[in-house]
mmCIF file of C-alpha atoms in Angstrom:
data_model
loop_
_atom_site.group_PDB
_atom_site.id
_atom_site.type_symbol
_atom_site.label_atom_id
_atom_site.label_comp_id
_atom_site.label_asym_id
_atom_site.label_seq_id
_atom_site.Cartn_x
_atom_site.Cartn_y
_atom_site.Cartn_z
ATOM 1 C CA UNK A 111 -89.456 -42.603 34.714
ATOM 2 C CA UNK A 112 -90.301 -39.240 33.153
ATOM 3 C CA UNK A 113 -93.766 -40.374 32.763
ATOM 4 C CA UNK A 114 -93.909 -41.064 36.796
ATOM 5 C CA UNK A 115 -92.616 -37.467 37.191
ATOM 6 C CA UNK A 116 -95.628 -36.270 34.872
ATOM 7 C CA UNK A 117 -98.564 -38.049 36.741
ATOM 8 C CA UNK A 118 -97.016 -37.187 39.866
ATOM 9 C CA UNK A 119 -96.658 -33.286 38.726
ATOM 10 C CA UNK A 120 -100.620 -33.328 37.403
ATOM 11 C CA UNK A 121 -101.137 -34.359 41.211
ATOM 12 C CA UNK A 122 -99.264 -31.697 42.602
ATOM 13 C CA UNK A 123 -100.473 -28.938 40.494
ATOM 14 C CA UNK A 124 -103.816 -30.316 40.763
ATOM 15 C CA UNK A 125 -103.612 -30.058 44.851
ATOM 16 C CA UNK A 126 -102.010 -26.991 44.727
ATOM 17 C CA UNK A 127 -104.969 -25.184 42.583
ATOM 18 C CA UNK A 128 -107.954 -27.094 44.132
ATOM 19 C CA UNK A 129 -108.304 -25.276 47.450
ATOM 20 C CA UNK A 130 -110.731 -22.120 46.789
ATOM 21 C CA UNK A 131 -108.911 -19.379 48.717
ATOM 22 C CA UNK A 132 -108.633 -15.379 46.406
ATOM 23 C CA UNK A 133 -107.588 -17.062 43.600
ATOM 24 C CA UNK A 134 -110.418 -19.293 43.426
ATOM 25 C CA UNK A 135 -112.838 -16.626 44.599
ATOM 26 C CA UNK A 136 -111.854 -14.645 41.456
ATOM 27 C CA UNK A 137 -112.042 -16.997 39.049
ATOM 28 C CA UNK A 138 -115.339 -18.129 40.175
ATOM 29 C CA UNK A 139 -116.341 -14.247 39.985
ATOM 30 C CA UNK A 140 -115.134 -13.917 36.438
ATOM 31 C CA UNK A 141 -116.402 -17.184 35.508
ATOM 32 C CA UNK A 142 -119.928 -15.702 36.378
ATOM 33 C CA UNK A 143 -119.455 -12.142 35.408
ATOM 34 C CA UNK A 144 -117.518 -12.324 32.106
ATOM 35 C CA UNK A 145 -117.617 -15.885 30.740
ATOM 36 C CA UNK A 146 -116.330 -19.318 31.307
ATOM 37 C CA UNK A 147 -112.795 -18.243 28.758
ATOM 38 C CA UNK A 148 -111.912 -15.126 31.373
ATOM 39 C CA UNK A 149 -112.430 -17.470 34.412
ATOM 40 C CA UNK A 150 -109.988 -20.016 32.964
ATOM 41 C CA UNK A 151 -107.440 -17.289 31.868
ATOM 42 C CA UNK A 152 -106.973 -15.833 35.174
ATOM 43 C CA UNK A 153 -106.969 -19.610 36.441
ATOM 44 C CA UNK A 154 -103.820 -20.086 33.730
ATOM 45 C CA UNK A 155 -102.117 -17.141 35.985
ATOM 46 C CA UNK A 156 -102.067 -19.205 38.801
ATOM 47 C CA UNK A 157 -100.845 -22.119 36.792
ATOM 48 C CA UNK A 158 -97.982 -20.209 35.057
ATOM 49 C CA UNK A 159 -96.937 -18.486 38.803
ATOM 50 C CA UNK A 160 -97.415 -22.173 40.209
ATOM 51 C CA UNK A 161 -94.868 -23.625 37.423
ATOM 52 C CA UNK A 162 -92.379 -20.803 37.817
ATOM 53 C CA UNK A 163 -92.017 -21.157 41.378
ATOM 54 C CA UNK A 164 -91.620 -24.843 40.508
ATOM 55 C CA UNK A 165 -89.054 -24.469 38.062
ATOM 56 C CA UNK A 166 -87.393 -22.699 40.839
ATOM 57 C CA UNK A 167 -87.705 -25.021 43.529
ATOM 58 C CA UNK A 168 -86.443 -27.865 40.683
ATOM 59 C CA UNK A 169 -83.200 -25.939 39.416
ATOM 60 C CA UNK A 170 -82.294 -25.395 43.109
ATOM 61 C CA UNK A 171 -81.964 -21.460 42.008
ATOM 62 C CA UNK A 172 -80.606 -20.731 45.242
ATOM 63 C CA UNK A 173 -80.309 -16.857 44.801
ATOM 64 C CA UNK A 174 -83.921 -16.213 44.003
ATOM 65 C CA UNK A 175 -85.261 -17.767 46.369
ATOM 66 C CA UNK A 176 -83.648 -16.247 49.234
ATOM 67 C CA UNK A 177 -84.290 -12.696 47.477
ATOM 68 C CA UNK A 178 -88.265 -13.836 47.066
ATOM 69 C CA UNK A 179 -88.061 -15.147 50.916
ATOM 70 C CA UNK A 180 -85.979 -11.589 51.948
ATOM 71 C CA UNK A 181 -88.091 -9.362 50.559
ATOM 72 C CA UNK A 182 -91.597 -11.459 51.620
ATOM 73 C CA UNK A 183 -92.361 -8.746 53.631
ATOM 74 C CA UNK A 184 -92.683 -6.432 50.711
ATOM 75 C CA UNK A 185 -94.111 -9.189 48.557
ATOM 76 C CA UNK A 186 -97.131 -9.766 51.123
ATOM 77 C CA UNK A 187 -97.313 -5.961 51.662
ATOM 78 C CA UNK A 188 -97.674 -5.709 47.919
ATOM 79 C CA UNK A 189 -100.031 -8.693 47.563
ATOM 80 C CA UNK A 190 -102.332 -8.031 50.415
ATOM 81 C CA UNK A 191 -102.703 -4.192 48.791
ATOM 82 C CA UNK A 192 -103.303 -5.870 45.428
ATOM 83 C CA UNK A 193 -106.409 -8.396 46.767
ATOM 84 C CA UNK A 194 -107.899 -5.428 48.847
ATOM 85 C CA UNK A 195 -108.099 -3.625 45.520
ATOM 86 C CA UNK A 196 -109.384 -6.516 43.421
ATOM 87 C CA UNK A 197 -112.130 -6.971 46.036
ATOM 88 C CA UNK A 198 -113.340 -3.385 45.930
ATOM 89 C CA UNK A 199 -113.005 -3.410 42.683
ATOM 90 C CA UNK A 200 -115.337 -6.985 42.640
ATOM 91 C CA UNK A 201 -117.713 -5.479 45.261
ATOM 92 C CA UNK A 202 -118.528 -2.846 43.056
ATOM 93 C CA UNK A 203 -118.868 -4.200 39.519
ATOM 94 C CA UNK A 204 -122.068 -4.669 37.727
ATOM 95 C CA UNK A 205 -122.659 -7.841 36.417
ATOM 96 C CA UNK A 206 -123.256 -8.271 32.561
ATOM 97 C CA UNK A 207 -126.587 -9.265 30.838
ATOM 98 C CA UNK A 208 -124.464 -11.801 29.121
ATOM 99 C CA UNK A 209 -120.890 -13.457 28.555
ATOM 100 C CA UNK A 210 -118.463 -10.376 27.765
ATOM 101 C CA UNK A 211 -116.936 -11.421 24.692
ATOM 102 C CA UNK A 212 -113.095 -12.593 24.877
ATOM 103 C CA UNK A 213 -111.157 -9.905 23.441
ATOM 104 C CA UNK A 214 -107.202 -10.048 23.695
ATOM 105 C CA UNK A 215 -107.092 -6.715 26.206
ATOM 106 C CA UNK A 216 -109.552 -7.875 28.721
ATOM 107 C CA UNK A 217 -108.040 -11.429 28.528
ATOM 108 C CA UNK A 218 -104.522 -10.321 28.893
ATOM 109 C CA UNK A 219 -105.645 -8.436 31.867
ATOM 110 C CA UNK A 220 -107.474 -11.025 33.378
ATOM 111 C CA UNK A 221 -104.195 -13.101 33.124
ATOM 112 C CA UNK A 222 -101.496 -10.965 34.033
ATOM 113 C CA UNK A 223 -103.544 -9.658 37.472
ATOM 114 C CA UNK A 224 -103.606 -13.598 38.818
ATOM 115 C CA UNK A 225 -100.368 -13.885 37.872
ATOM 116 C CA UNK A 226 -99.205 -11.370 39.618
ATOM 117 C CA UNK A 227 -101.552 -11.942 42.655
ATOM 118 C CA UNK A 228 -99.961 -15.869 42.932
ATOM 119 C CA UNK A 229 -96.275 -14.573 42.706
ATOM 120 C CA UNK A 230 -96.633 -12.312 45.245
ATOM 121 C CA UNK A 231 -97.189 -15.275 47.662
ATOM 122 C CA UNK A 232 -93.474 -16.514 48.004
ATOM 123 C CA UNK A 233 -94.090 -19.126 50.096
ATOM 124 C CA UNK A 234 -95.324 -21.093 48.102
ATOM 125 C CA UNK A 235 -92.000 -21.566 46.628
ATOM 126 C CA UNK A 236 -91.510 -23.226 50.112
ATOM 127 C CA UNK A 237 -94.200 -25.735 49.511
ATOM 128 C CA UNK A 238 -92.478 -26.808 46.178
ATOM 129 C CA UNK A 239 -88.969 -27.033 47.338
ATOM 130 C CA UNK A 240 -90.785 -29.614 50.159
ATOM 131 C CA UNK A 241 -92.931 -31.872 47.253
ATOM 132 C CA UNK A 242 -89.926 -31.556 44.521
ATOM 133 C CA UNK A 243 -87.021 -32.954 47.135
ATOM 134 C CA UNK A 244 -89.443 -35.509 48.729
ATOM 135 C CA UNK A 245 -89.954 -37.343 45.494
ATOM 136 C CA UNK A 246 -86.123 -36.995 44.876
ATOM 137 C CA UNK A 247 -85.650 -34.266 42.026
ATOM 138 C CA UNK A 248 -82.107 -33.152 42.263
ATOM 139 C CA UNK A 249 -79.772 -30.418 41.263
ATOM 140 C CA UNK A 250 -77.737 -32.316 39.250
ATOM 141 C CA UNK A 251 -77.823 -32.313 35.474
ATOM 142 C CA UNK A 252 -78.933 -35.805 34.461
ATOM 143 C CA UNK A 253 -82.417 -34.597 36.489
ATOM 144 C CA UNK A 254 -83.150 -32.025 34.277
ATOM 145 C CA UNK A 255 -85.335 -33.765 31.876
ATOM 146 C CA UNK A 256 -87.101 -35.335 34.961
ATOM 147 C CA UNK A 257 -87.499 -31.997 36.590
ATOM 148 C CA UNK A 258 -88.770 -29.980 33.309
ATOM 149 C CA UNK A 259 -91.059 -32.911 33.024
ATOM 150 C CA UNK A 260 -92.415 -32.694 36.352
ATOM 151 C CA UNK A 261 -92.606 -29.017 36.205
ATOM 152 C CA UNK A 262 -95.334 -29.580 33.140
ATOM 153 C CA UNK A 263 -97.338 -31.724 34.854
ATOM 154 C CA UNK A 264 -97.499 -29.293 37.503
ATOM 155 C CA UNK A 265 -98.780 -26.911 35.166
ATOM 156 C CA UNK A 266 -101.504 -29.057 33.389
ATOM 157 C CA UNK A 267 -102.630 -30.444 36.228
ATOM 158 C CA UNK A 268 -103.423 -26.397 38.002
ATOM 159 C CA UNK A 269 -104.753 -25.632 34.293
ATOM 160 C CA UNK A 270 -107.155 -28.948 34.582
ATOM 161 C CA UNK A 271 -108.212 -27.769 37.804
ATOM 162 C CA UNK A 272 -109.260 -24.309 35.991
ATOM 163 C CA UNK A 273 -110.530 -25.788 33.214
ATOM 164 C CA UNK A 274 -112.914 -27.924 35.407
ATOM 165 C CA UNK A 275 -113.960 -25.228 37.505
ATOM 166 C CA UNK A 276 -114.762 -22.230 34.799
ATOM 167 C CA UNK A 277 -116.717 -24.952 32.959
ATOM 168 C CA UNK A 278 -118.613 -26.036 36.109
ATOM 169 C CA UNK A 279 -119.215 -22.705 37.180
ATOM 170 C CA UNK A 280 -120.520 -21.361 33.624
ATOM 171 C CA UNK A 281 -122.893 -24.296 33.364
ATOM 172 C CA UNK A 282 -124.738 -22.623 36.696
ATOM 173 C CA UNK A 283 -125.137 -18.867 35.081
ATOM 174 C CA UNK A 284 -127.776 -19.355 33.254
ATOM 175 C CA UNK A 285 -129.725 -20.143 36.712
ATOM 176 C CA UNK A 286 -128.481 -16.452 37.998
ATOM 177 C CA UNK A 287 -130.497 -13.899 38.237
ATOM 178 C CA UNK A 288 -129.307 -10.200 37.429
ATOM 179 C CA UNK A 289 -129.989 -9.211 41.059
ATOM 180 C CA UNK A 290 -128.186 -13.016 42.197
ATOM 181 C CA UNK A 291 -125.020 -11.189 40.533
ATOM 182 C CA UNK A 292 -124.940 -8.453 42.283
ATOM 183 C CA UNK A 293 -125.232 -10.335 45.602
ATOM 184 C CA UNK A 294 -122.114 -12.531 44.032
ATOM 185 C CA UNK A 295 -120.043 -9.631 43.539
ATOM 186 C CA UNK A 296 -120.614 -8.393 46.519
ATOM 187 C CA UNK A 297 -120.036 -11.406 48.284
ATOM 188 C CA UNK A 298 -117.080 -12.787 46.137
ATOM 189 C CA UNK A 299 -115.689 -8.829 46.619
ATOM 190 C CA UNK A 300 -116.040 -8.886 50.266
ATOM 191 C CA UNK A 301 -114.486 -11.962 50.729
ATOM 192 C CA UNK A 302 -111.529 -11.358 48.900
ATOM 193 C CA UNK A 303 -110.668 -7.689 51.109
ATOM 194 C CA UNK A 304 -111.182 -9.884 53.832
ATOM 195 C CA UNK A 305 -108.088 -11.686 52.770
ATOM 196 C CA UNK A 306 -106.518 -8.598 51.691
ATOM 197 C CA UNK A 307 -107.179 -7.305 55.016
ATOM 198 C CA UNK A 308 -105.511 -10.422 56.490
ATOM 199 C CA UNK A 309 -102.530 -10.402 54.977
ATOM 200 C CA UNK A 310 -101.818 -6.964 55.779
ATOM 201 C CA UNK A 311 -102.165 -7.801 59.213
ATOM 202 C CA UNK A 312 -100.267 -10.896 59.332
ATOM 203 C CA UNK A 313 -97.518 -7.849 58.618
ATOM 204 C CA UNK A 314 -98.053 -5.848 61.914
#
C-alpha cells in the first residue's frame, strides 16, 4: 500500500513541476547561464516548497493553512515583488563564457530564492489538500506512514522533473551563441516581470 502512495506521489510531484510557468523560466535561465547543477538546485526549491505544502495538506495542519490562506494577500504581494525583481535582475545579467563553477554560496542562493518564490504561492497548498483527500490520505494516525510516504514521492517525482529538464537544457548550450544569451536573458527576464507584473495586479 505504501508503495501505491509512492508511485502515485512521483505522479503528483511530477505534474505539479512539469508546467513551465517563473519557476520553470528560471531554471531554464540558470540552466543556460550558470550550469546544468544551479538549474537543478533552484528546481530542488520548488520540490522542497512543493513537499512542505504537502506535508501540510497530509497532517491536516489546520492552523497554518488558514494563516498561509489569511495572509495570501501579503504572500502574493510579497511574491509578485520578488519575480519582478528576479526578472530585472535576469534581463540584465550577462551571460558567462562558460558553466560558473558550483560553489556552496551561489548554490545556496540559487536554492533558497525558488524556495522562497514557490512558498509564497499559498494556493498551492489548495491544490494538495484536493489530490491528498481524493486518493484518501487521512488525519488519523495509522495514515501517517502512508502520508510521509506519499509526501516523498511528491518530492522525487518534482526533483525528476528538474533533473530532466537542467540536463536537457545543458545539452543545448553548447549550440548558444554569446549574443543567443543575451537575447535569453532578456527574454527569460522579461517574461518573468510579466508575471511579476500579473500578480501584483491580480491584487488591485
Amino acid at each position: 500500500m505504501n508503495l501505491f502512495y509512492f508511485l502515485k506521489g512521483l505522479v503528483i510531484g511530477f505534474s505539479v513541476a512539469a508546467p513551465v510557468g517563473p519557476i520553470g523560466i528560471l531554471c531554464i535561465n540558470r540552466t543556460l547561464s550558470k550550469g546544468r547543477l544551479h538549474g537543478f538546485v533552484s528546481g530542488l526549491g520548488a520540490a522542497t516548497a512543493d513537499a512542505l505544502y504537502g506535508c501540510i495538506a497530509a497532517f491536516g495542519l489546520t492552523f497554518i493553512t488558514t494563516f498561509l490562506l489569511t495572509q495570501k494577500i501579503w504572500l502574493q504581494l510579497i511574491g509578485g515583488l520578488f519575480l519582478c525583481y528576479l526578472g530585472v535582475q535576469t534581463f540584465r545579467s550577462q551571460p558567462a563564457e562558460h558553466a560558473a563553477a558550483a560553489k556552496g554560496e551561489g548554490l545556496l542562493r540559487s536554492y533558497t530564492s525558488v524556495l522562497f518564490l514557490t512558498v509564497t504561492n499559498p494556493m498551492t497548498i489548495l491544490f494538495f489538500i484536493g489530490v491528498f483527500s481524493g486518493v484518501g490520505i487521512s488525519k488519523s494516525a495509522f495514515d501517517v506512514a502512508s502520508a510521509l510516504t506519499m509526501v516523498a514521492g511528491v518530492f522525487l517525482g518534482s526533483a525528476c522533473w528538474w533533473l530532466s529538464l537542467s540536463f536537457a537544457i545543458s545539452l543545448a548550450r553548447s549550440k548558444f551563441t554569446n549574443n543567443s544569451l543575451i537575447w535569453v536573458n532578456h527574454i527569460s527576464g522579461a517574461v518573468v516581470l510579466t508575471f511579476g507584473i500579473f500578480a501584483l495586479y491580480k491584487l488591485l
